[in-house]
Structure formats: C-alpha cells, structure tokens
PDB file of C-alpha atoms in Angstrom:
ATOM      1  CA  MET A 165       0.000   0.000   0.000  1.00  0.00           C
ATOM      2  CA  SER A 166       1.404   3.314  -1.088  1.00  0.00           C
ATOM      3  CA  PRO A 167       1.803   6.286   1.244  1.00  0.00           C
ATOM      4  CA  THR A 168      -0.875   8.128  -0.722  1.00  0.00           C
ATOM      5  CA  GLN A 169      -3.393   5.343  -0.153  1.00  0.00           C
ATOM      6  CA  VAL A 170      -2.600   5.317   3.557  1.00  0.00           C
ATOM      7  CA  ILE A 171      -3.194   9.065   3.764  1.00  0.00           C
ATOM      8  CA  VAL A 172      -6.516   8.743   1.919  1.00  0.00           C
ATOM      9  CA  ILE A 173      -7.682   5.954   4.231  1.00  0.00           C
ATOM     10  CA  VAL A 174      -6.716   7.969   7.304  1.00  0.00           C
ATOM     11  CA  LEU A 175      -8.587  11.013   6.008  1.00  0.00           C
ATOM     12  CA  VAL A 176     -11.686   8.929   5.278  1.00  0.00           C
ATOM     13  CA  VAL A 177     -11.590   7.441   8.786  1.00  0.00           C
ATOM     14  CA  LEU A 178     -11.246  10.909  10.317  1.00  0.00           C
ATOM     15  CA  VAL A 179     -14.197  12.191   8.297  1.00  0.00           C
ATOM     16  CA  VAL A 180     -16.356   9.254   9.367  1.00  0.00           C
ATOM     17  CA  VAL A 181     -15.374   9.684  13.021  1.00  0.00           C
ATOM     18  CA  ALA A 182     -16.138  13.421  12.854  1.00  0.00           C
ATOM     19  CA  ALA A 183     -19.521  12.731  11.247  1.00  0.00           C
ATOM     20  CA  LEU A 184     -20.375  10.159  13.899  1.00  0.00           C
ATOM     21  CA  ALA A 185     -19.384  12.639  16.608  1.00  0.00           C
ATOM     22  CA  VAL A 186     -21.667  15.295  15.115  1.00  0.00           C
ATOM     23  CA  VAL A 187     -24.545  12.848  14.883  1.00  0.00           C
ATOM     24  CA  GLY A 188     -23.891  11.703  18.438  1.00  0.00           C
ATOM     25  CA  ARG A 189     -24.004  15.281  19.727  1.00  0.00           C
ATOM     26  CA  GLN A 190     -27.256  15.934  17.848  1.00  0.00           C
ATOM     27  CA  VAL A 191     -28.830  12.788  19.292  1.00  0.00           C
ATOM     28  CA  ALA A 192     -27.686  13.702  22.806  1.00  0.00           C
ATOM     29  CA  ARG A 193     -29.010  17.258  22.488  1.00  0.00           C
ATOM     30  CA  ARG A 194     -32.312  16.010  21.101  1.00  0.00           C
ATOM     31  CA  ARG A 195     -32.632  13.530  23.951  1.00  0.00           C
ATOM     32  CA  ALA A 196     -31.905  16.300  26.467  1.00  0.00           C
ATOM     33  CA  LEU A 197     -34.541  18.581  24.906  1.00  0.00           C
ATOM     34  CA  ARG A 198     -37.134  15.797  24.934  1.00  0.00           C
ATOM     35  CA  SER A 199     -36.371  15.063  28.567  1.00  0.00           C
ATOM     36  CA  ARG A 200     -36.620  18.705  29.622  1.00  0.00           C
ATOM     37  CA  PHE A 201     -39.638  19.820  27.595  1.00  0.00           C
ATOM     38  CA  GLY A 202     -41.653  16.589  27.505  1.00  0.00           C
ATOM     39  CA  PRO A 203     -44.906  17.028  25.537  1.00  0.00           C
ATOM     40  CA  GLU A 204     -43.927  20.622  24.736  1.00  0.00           C
ATOM     41  CA  TYR A 205     -41.149  19.255  22.506  1.00  0.00           C
ATOM     42  CA  ASP A 206     -43.641  17.413  20.304  1.00  0.00           C
ATOM     43  CA  ARG A 207     -45.943  20.414  20.251  1.00  0.00           C
ATOM     44  CA  VAL A 208     -43.240  22.786  19.024  1.00  0.00           C
ATOM     45  CA  VAL A 209     -42.030  20.280  16.428  1.00  0.00           C
ATOM     46  CA  ALA A 210     -45.601  20.028  15.090  1.00  0.00           C
ATOM     47  CA  GLU A 211     -45.892  23.822  14.896  1.00  0.00           C
ATOM     48  CA  ARG A 212     -42.539  24.471  13.176  1.00  0.00           C
ATOM     49  CA  ASP A 213     -41.478  23.815   9.602  1.00  0.00           C
ATOM     50  CA  SER A 214     -38.755  21.378  10.633  1.00  0.00           C
ATOM     51  CA  ARG A 215     -37.412  19.558  13.652  1.00  0.00           C
ATOM     52  CA  ALA A 216     -34.188  21.581  13.478  1.00  0.00           C
ATOM     53  CA  ASP A 217     -36.182  24.824  13.574  1.00  0.00           C
ATOM     54  CA  ALA A 218     -38.197  23.550  16.548  1.00  0.00           C
ATOM     55  CA  GLU A 219     -35.067  22.572  18.442  1.00  0.00           C
ATOM     56  CA  ARG A 220     -33.539  25.985  17.810  1.00  0.00           C
ATOM     57  CA  GLU A 221     -36.660  27.531  19.319  1.00  0.00           C
ATOM     58  CA  LEU A 222     -36.417  25.319  22.407  1.00  0.00           C
ATOM     59  CA  ARG A 223     -32.723  26.076  22.876  1.00  0.00           C
ATOM     60  CA  ASP A 224     -33.554  29.770  22.593  1.00  0.00           C
ATOM     61  CA  ARG A 225     -36.132  29.305  25.351  1.00  0.00           C
ATOM     62  CA  GLU A 226     -33.456  27.744  27.527  1.00  0.00           C
ATOM     63  CA  ARG A 227     -31.147  30.688  26.863  1.00  0.00           C
ATOM     64  CA  ARG A 228     -33.820  33.273  27.759  1.00  0.00           C
ATOM     65  CA  HIS A 229     -34.832  31.262  30.813  1.00  0.00           C
ATOM     66  CA  ALA A 230     -31.233  31.291  32.036  1.00  0.00           C
ATOM     67  CA  GLU A 231     -31.344  35.102  32.010  1.00  0.00           C
ATOM     68  CA  LEU A 232     -34.238  35.192  34.490  1.00  0.00           C
ATOM     69  CA  THR A 233     -33.745  35.679  38.206  1.00  0.00           C
ATOM     70  CA  LEU A 234     -36.120  33.135  39.690  1.00  0.00           C
ATOM     71  CA  THR A 235     -37.037  33.373  43.353  1.00  0.00           C
ATOM     72  CA  PRO A 236     -38.110  30.406  45.495  1.00  0.00           C
ATOM     73  CA  LEU A 237     -41.144  30.987  47.682  1.00  0.00           C
ATOM     74  CA  THR A 238     -40.726  31.417  51.402  1.00  0.00           C
ATOM     75  CA  PRO A 239     -42.768  29.091  53.624  1.00  0.00           C
ATOM     76  CA  GLU A 240     -44.920  32.097  54.558  1.00  0.00           C
ATOM     77  CA  SER A 241     -45.631  32.926  50.906  1.00  0.00           C
ATOM     78  CA  ARG A 242     -46.397  29.299  50.121  1.00  0.00           C
ATOM     79  CA  ALA A 243     -48.867  29.114  53.009  1.00  0.00           C
ATOM     80  CA  ARG A 244     -50.479  32.393  51.932  1.00  0.00           C
ATOM     81  CA  TYR A 245     -50.971  31.211  48.352  1.00  0.00           C
ATOM     82  CA  ALA A 246     -52.316  27.839  49.496  1.00  0.00           C
ATOM     83  CA  ALA A 247     -54.882  29.592  51.724  1.00  0.00           C
ATOM     84  CA  ALA A 248     -55.846  31.943  48.886  1.00  0.00           C
ATOM     85  CA  TRP A 249     -56.437  28.991  46.565  1.00  0.00           C
ATOM     86  CA  GLU A 250     -58.572  27.169  49.115  1.00  0.00           C
ATOM     87  CA  GLU A 251     -60.687  30.292  49.554  1.00  0.00           C
ATOM     88  CA  LEU A 252     -60.980  30.604  45.777  1.00  0.00           C
ATOM     89  CA  GLN A 253     -62.317  27.075  45.419  1.00  0.00           C
ATOM     90  CA  VAL A 254     -64.926  27.789  48.069  1.00  0.00           C
ATOM     91  CA  ARG A 255     -66.040  30.919  46.175  1.00  0.00           C
ATOM     92  CA  PHE A 256     -66.609  28.863  43.036  1.00  0.00           C
ATOM     93  CA  VAL A 257     -69.727  27.451  44.680  1.00  0.00           C
ATOM     94  CA  ASP A 258     -71.540  30.788  44.430  1.00  0.00           C
ATOM     95  CA  SER A 259     -69.671  32.605  41.626  1.00  0.00           C
ATOM     96  CA  PRO A 260     -68.120  30.230  39.076  1.00  0.00           C
ATOM     97  CA  ALA A 261     -67.615  32.823  36.316  1.00  0.00           C
ATOM     98  CA  GLU A 262     -65.913  35.338  38.591  1.00  0.00           C
ATOM     99  CA  THR A 263     -63.814  32.631  40.216  1.00  0.00           C
ATOM    100  CA  VAL A 264     -62.208  31.668  36.903  1.00  0.00           C
ATOM    101  CA  SER A 265     -61.006  35.254  36.458  1.00  0.00           C
ATOM    102  CA  ASP A 266     -59.804  35.272  40.065  1.00  0.00           C
ATOM    103  CA  ALA A 267     -57.910  32.016  39.454  1.00  0.00           C
ATOM    104  CA  ASP A 268     -56.176  33.518  36.432  1.00  0.00           C
ATOM    105  CA  GLU A 269     -55.195  36.567  38.478  1.00  0.00           C
ATOM    106  CA  LEU A 270     -53.927  34.452  41.388  1.00  0.00           C
ATOM    107  CA  VAL A 271     -51.835  32.268  39.091  1.00  0.00           C
ATOM    108  CA  GLY A 272     -50.469  35.425  37.460  1.00  0.00           C
ATOM    109  CA  ARG A 273     -49.411  36.801  40.852  1.00  0.00           C
ATOM    110  CA  LEU A 274     -47.651  33.554  41.684  1.00  0.00           C
ATOM    111  CA  VAL A 275     -45.909  33.492  38.291  1.00  0.00           C
ATOM    112  CA  ALA A 276     -44.696  37.057  38.843  1.00  0.00           C
ATOM    113  CA  GLU A 277     -43.499  36.380  42.401  1.00  0.00           C
ATOM    114  CA  ARG A 278     -41.471  33.425  41.174  1.00  0.00           C
ATOM    115  CA  GLY A 279     -39.725  35.799  38.738  1.00  0.00           C
ATOM    116  CA  TYR A 280     -41.355  34.934  35.405  1.00  0.00           C
ATOM    117  CA  PRO A 281     -42.589  37.639  32.995  1.00  0.00           C
ATOM    118  CA  THR A 282     -46.365  38.135  32.976  1.00  0.00           C
ATOM    119  CA  GLY A 283     -46.929  40.237  29.855  1.00  0.00           C
ATOM    120  CA  ASP A 284     -47.666  38.500  26.564  1.00  0.00           C
ATOM    121  CA  PHE A 285     -49.243  35.075  27.114  1.00  0.00           C
ATOM    122  CA  SER A 286     -47.154  33.298  24.446  1.00  0.00           C
ATOM    123  CA  ASP A 287     -43.972  34.785  25.899  1.00  0.00           C
ATOM    124  CA  GLN A 288     -45.052  33.679  29.372  1.00  0.00           C
ATOM    125  CA  ILE A 289     -45.672  30.162  28.062  1.00  0.00           C
ATOM    126  CA  ALA A 290     -42.218  30.082  26.458  1.00  0.00           C
ATOM    127  CA  HIS A 291     -40.484  30.971  29.733  1.00  0.00           C
ATOM    128  CA  LEU A 292     -42.580  28.593  31.831  1.00  0.00           C
ATOM    129  CA  SER A 293     -42.010  25.708  29.420  1.00  0.00           C
ATOM    130  CA  VAL A 294     -38.394  25.249  30.468  1.00  0.00           C
ATOM    131  CA  GLU A 295     -39.230  24.046  33.991  1.00  0.00           C
ATOM    132  CA  HIS A 296     -43.013  23.560  33.928  1.00  0.00           C
ATOM    133  CA  ALA A 297     -43.650  22.091  30.480  1.00  0.00           C
ATOM    134  CA  ARG A 298     -45.731  19.198  31.766  1.00  0.00           C
ATOM    135  CA  THR A 299     -48.465  21.462  33.127  1.00  0.00           C
ATOM    136  CA  LEU A 300     -48.574  23.935  30.235  1.00  0.00           C
ATOM    137  CA  SER A 301     -51.379  22.100  28.443  1.00  0.00           C
ATOM    138  CA  HIS A 302     -53.522  22.722  31.533  1.00  0.00           C
ATOM    139  CA  TYR A 303     -52.581  26.407  31.521  1.00  0.00           C
ATOM    140  CA  ARG A 304     -53.419  26.744  27.821  1.00  0.00           C
ATOM    141  CA  ASP A 305     -56.802  25.045  28.307  1.00  0.00           C
ATOM    142  CA  ALA A 306     -57.595  27.270  31.295  1.00  0.00           C
ATOM    143  CA  HIS A 307     -56.631  30.361  29.283  1.00  0.00           C
ATOM    144  CA  GLU A 308     -58.921  29.358  26.408  1.00  0.00           C
ATOM    145  CA  ILE A 309     -61.876  28.787  28.740  1.00  0.00           C
ATOM    146  CA  ARG A 310     -61.247  32.122  30.445  1.00  0.00           C
ATOM    147  CA  LEU A 311     -61.398  33.893  27.083  1.00  0.00           C
ATOM    148  CA  ARG A 312     -64.626  32.074  26.247  1.00  0.00           C
ATOM    149  CA  ASN A 313     -65.957  33.026  29.673  1.00  0.00           C
ATOM    150  CA  GLU A 314     -65.269  36.698  28.942  1.00  0.00           C
ATOM    151  CA  ARG A 315     -67.360  36.331  25.780  1.00  0.00           C
ATOM    152  CA  GLY A 316     -70.139  34.663  27.765  1.00  0.00           C
ATOM    153  CA  GLU A 317     -69.697  31.355  25.957  1.00  0.00           C
ATOM    154  CA  ALA A 318     -68.473  29.062  28.756  1.00  0.00           C
ATOM    155  CA  GLY A 319     -70.835  26.804  30.687  1.00  0.00           C
ATOM    156  CA  THR A 320     -70.547  25.895  34.343  1.00  0.00           C
ATOM    157  CA  GLU A 321     -68.828  22.573  33.666  1.00  0.00           C
ATOM    158  CA  GLU A 322     -66.226  24.301  31.502  1.00  0.00           C
ATOM    159  CA  LEU A 323     -65.631  26.850  34.262  1.00  0.00           C
ATOM    160  CA  ARG A 324     -65.174  24.016  36.723  1.00  0.00           C
ATOM    161  CA  GLN A 325     -62.598  22.434  34.429  1.00  0.00           C
ATOM    162  CA  ALA A 326     -60.823  25.793  34.032  1.00  0.00           C
ATOM    163  CA  VAL A 327     -60.265  25.970  37.794  1.00  0.00           C
ATOM    164  CA  VAL A 328     -58.920  22.403  37.737  1.00  0.00           C
ATOM    165  CA  HIS A 329     -56.546  23.327  34.882  1.00  0.00           C
ATOM    166  CA  TYR A 330     -55.328  26.458  36.674  1.00  0.00           C
ATOM    167  CA  ARG A 331     -54.754  24.389  39.778  1.00  0.00           C
ATOM    168  CA  ALA A 332     -52.318  22.083  37.930  1.00  0.00           C
ATOM    169  CA  LEU A 333     -49.896  24.910  37.093  1.00  0.00           C
ATOM    170  CA  PHE A 334     -50.532  26.592  40.453  1.00  0.00           C
ATOM    171  CA  ALA A 335     -49.495  23.446  42.333  1.00  0.00           C
ATOM    172  CA  ASP A 336     -46.463  23.007  40.071  1.00  0.00           C
ATOM    173  CA  LEU A 337     -45.274  26.560  40.755  1.00  0.00           C
ATOM    174  CA  LEU A 338     -46.101  26.281  44.439  1.00  0.00           C
ATOM    175  CA  GLY A 339     -44.180  23.044  44.776  1.00  0.00           C
ATOM    176  CA  GLU A 340     -47.029  21.266  46.536  1.00  0.00           C
ATOM    177  CA  ASP A 341     -50.772  20.749  46.310  1.00  0.00           C
ATOM    178  CA  PRO A 342     -52.496  23.886  47.618  1.00  0.00           C
ATOM    179  CA  VAL A 343     -55.501  21.910  48.858  1.00  0.00           C
ATOM    180  CA  ALA A 344     -56.744  18.355  48.715  1.00  0.00           C
ATOM    181  CA  ALA A 345     -57.481  17.307  45.149  1.00  0.00           C
ATOM    182  CA  ARG A 346     -61.160  17.956  44.587  1.00  0.00           C
ATOM    183  CA  VAL A 347     -63.289  19.478  41.879  1.00  0.00           C
ATOM    184  CA  PRO A 348     -65.082  22.688  42.915  1.00  0.00           C
ATOM    185  CA  GLU A 349     -68.852  22.389  43.001  1.00  0.00           C
ATOM    186  CA  GLN A 350     -71.539  24.908  42.260  1.00  0.00           C
ATOM    187  CA  ARG A 351     -74.103  25.496  44.961  1.00  0.00           C
ATOM    188  CA  GLU A 352     -77.674  24.595  44.049  1.00  0.00           C
ATOM    189  CA  PRO A 353     -80.427  27.137  44.720  1.00  0.00           C
ATOM    190  CA  ASP A 354     -81.934  27.013  48.220  1.00  0.00           C
ATOM    191  CA  GLN A 355     -79.224  24.635  49.336  1.00  0.00           C
ATOM    192  CA  HIS A 356     -79.219  26.133  52.810  1.00  0.00           C
ATOM    193  CA  HIS A 357     -82.938  25.441  53.267  1.00  0.00           C
ATOM    194  CA  PRO A 358     -83.638  22.390  55.440  1.00  0.00           C
ATOM    195  CA  GLU A 359     -85.480  20.772  52.544  1.00  0.00           C
ATOM    196  CA  HIS A 360     -82.379  21.068  50.315  1.00  0.00           C
ATOM    197  CA  ARG A 361     -79.593  19.627  52.378  1.00  0.00           C
ATOM    198  CA  ARG A 362     -76.613  17.969  50.781  1.00  0.00           C
ATOM    199  CA  PRO A 363     -77.026  14.340  49.650  1.00  0.00           C
ATOM    200  CA  GLU A 364     -74.901  12.958  52.451  1.00  0.00           C
ATOM    201  CA  GLN A 365     -77.217  14.612  54.952  1.00  0.00           C
ATOM    202  CA  ARG A 366     -80.545  13.925  53.248  1.00  0.00           C
ATOM    203  CA  HIS A 367     -81.530  13.844  49.594  1.00  0.00           C
ATOM    204  CA  PRO A 368     -84.268  16.383  48.785  1.00  0.00           C
ATOM    205  CA  GLU A 369     -86.554  13.633  47.509  1.00  0.00           C
ATOM    206  CA  GLN A 370     -85.954  11.300  50.418  1.00  0.00           C
ATOM    207  CA  PRO A 371     -89.084  11.121  52.658  1.00  0.00           C
ATOM    208  CA  ARG A 372     -88.749  12.465  56.153  1.00  0.00           C
ATOM    209  CA  PRO A 373     -88.760   9.646  58.725  1.00  0.00           C
ATOM    210  CA  ASP A 374     -91.614   9.973  61.233  1.00  0.00           C
ATOM    211  CA  SER A 375     -93.612   7.782  63.548  1.00  0.00           C
ATOM    212  CA  ALA A 376     -96.332   7.138  60.944  1.00  0.00           C
ATOM    213  CA  SER A 377     -93.902   5.701  58.409  1.00  0.00           C
ATOM    214  CA  ARG A 378     -91.991   3.498  60.830  1.00  0.00           C
ATOM    215  CA  GLU A 379     -92.757  -0.186  60.972  1.00  0.00           C
ATOM    216  CA  PRO A 380     -94.032  -1.367  64.355  1.00  0.00           C
ATOM    217  CA  GLU A 381     -91.369  -2.945  66.449  1.00  0.00           C
ATOM    218  CA  GLU A 382     -91.892  -6.612  67.188  1.00  0.00           C
ATOM    219  CA  THR A 383     -92.488  -7.320  70.899  1.00  0.00           C
ATOM    220  CA  PRO A 384     -90.281 -10.127  72.106  1.00  0.00           C
ATOM    221  CA  VAL A 385     -92.151 -13.139  73.448  1.00  0.00           C
ATOM    222  CA  ARG A 386     -91.356 -13.980  77.038  1.00  0.00           C
ATOM    223  CA  PRO A 387     -91.521 -17.557  78.350  1.00  0.00           C
ATOM    224  CA  HIS A 388     -94.449 -16.844  80.737  1.00  0.00           C
ATOM    225  CA  ASP A 389     -96.519 -15.397  77.854  1.00  0.00           C
ATOM    226  CA  VAL A 390     -96.668 -18.741  76.106  1.00  0.00           C
ATOM    227  CA  THR A 391     -99.908 -20.581  76.999  1.00  0.00           C
ATOM    228  CA  SER A 392     -99.849 -24.356  77.031  1.00  0.00           C
ATOM    229  CA  ARG A 393    -102.760 -25.955  75.240  1.00  0.00           C
TER     230      ARG A 393
END
C-alpha cells in the first residue's frame, strides 16, 4: 500500500469519526430537549417547519430562561398562596364565572413572584415551558376557557374544568398541592334550606322519617306469655 493510499484511508476514517461525533451530539441534544420539555417538545415540532427549527426555538427558550432571576417561595408565601387557593375554590360554589377570572389573576401573581414575565401570554408560556412544560397544556386550556368566559360562551362545567386546569400549574409553581385534590362544586339554589340539604345529609326527595312511616317494632315473646294448650 502506497503512502498516498494510507493518507486517503486515514482522512476517510477521520471524516467518518467526525460525522459520527456530530450525529452523536445531535442525538444527545435532542434527547436532552425531549427530557426537559416533555410534551412541549412534540408540540413545538408540530408547529414548526422542521425539527431543526423547533429545536432551535427550544434552545432559545433555555437561553432566555437562564437570564431570568427566579425566586423560590418562602414558607410564609407558600402558606399564603395555598390559603388563597382554598378560599378561591370555596367561592366557586356561588360565583363560578368570577372565580375563573380570580384564578387567572392568582396564578399570574404567583408566576410574577417566582420571577417569570407576565406580559404576553405566548412569551409567558415560552419561559414557563423550560421548567413547567408538563403542566402547560392545563394552563393553555384554562386560558382558552377564560377567554370564552369573557365572551359569555363558557358553561358551568367548563368553568369548573378551568379551575382544575389552573390548579395544575398553580401546584407546580407552588411546589405542593395547595388543597386536597377535589373538583369545585356549584351550589344549588336554596341549598341552605332544610329541605335542600346535601345528599350525604338527606336527599331532597328522600321522605322524612316519622312515627307514621316506621314499621311497628316486634315485641319479644317472654316464656311466661306462652300458653300451654
């Protein structure tokens, strides 16, 4: 084998090794993006013209996120937000439409206190996606229902779901569940009236027990009451 052939073979091997290294780095970076952004990775890929364009967008989000000064909540702040959320869920019973707006405002305050921008919604989503990507679908759904609520197009069940969606991001930002997991309920009219108690107390259609409706109690037979024939 001539020296020229040896040089050519060495160059080919170096090119192949370099190409494999580039591919390996791309695979590793893609795996890291998938791990960090979860379902948000697939969403951005579907929205962009190419996977490379989508991954550039996600890396840009990481860069902008790194420029933020994020602040962890103090135990006092965490307790205050948890109490505010519990009070909000109670208010849903009487005012579901207003409560959805209040939930959006409360989540916004928490987002701001953590150090995230709260201006444009899409920009807010981009910053939150770096560390809270797995609850962003809930936040998007809640935002859509809130907009429909402002147009008077959202029903009570949708409003209930909006509060549940807001709660997912709220708990993620808070670092713990604000209250026990339960779906807020809307109070029925006249619920406080004795004839409209909650089902666990007495169903409205359940008849009231009284002496007339009770079955007579059977009198036990004593030995001396039995008469021998």
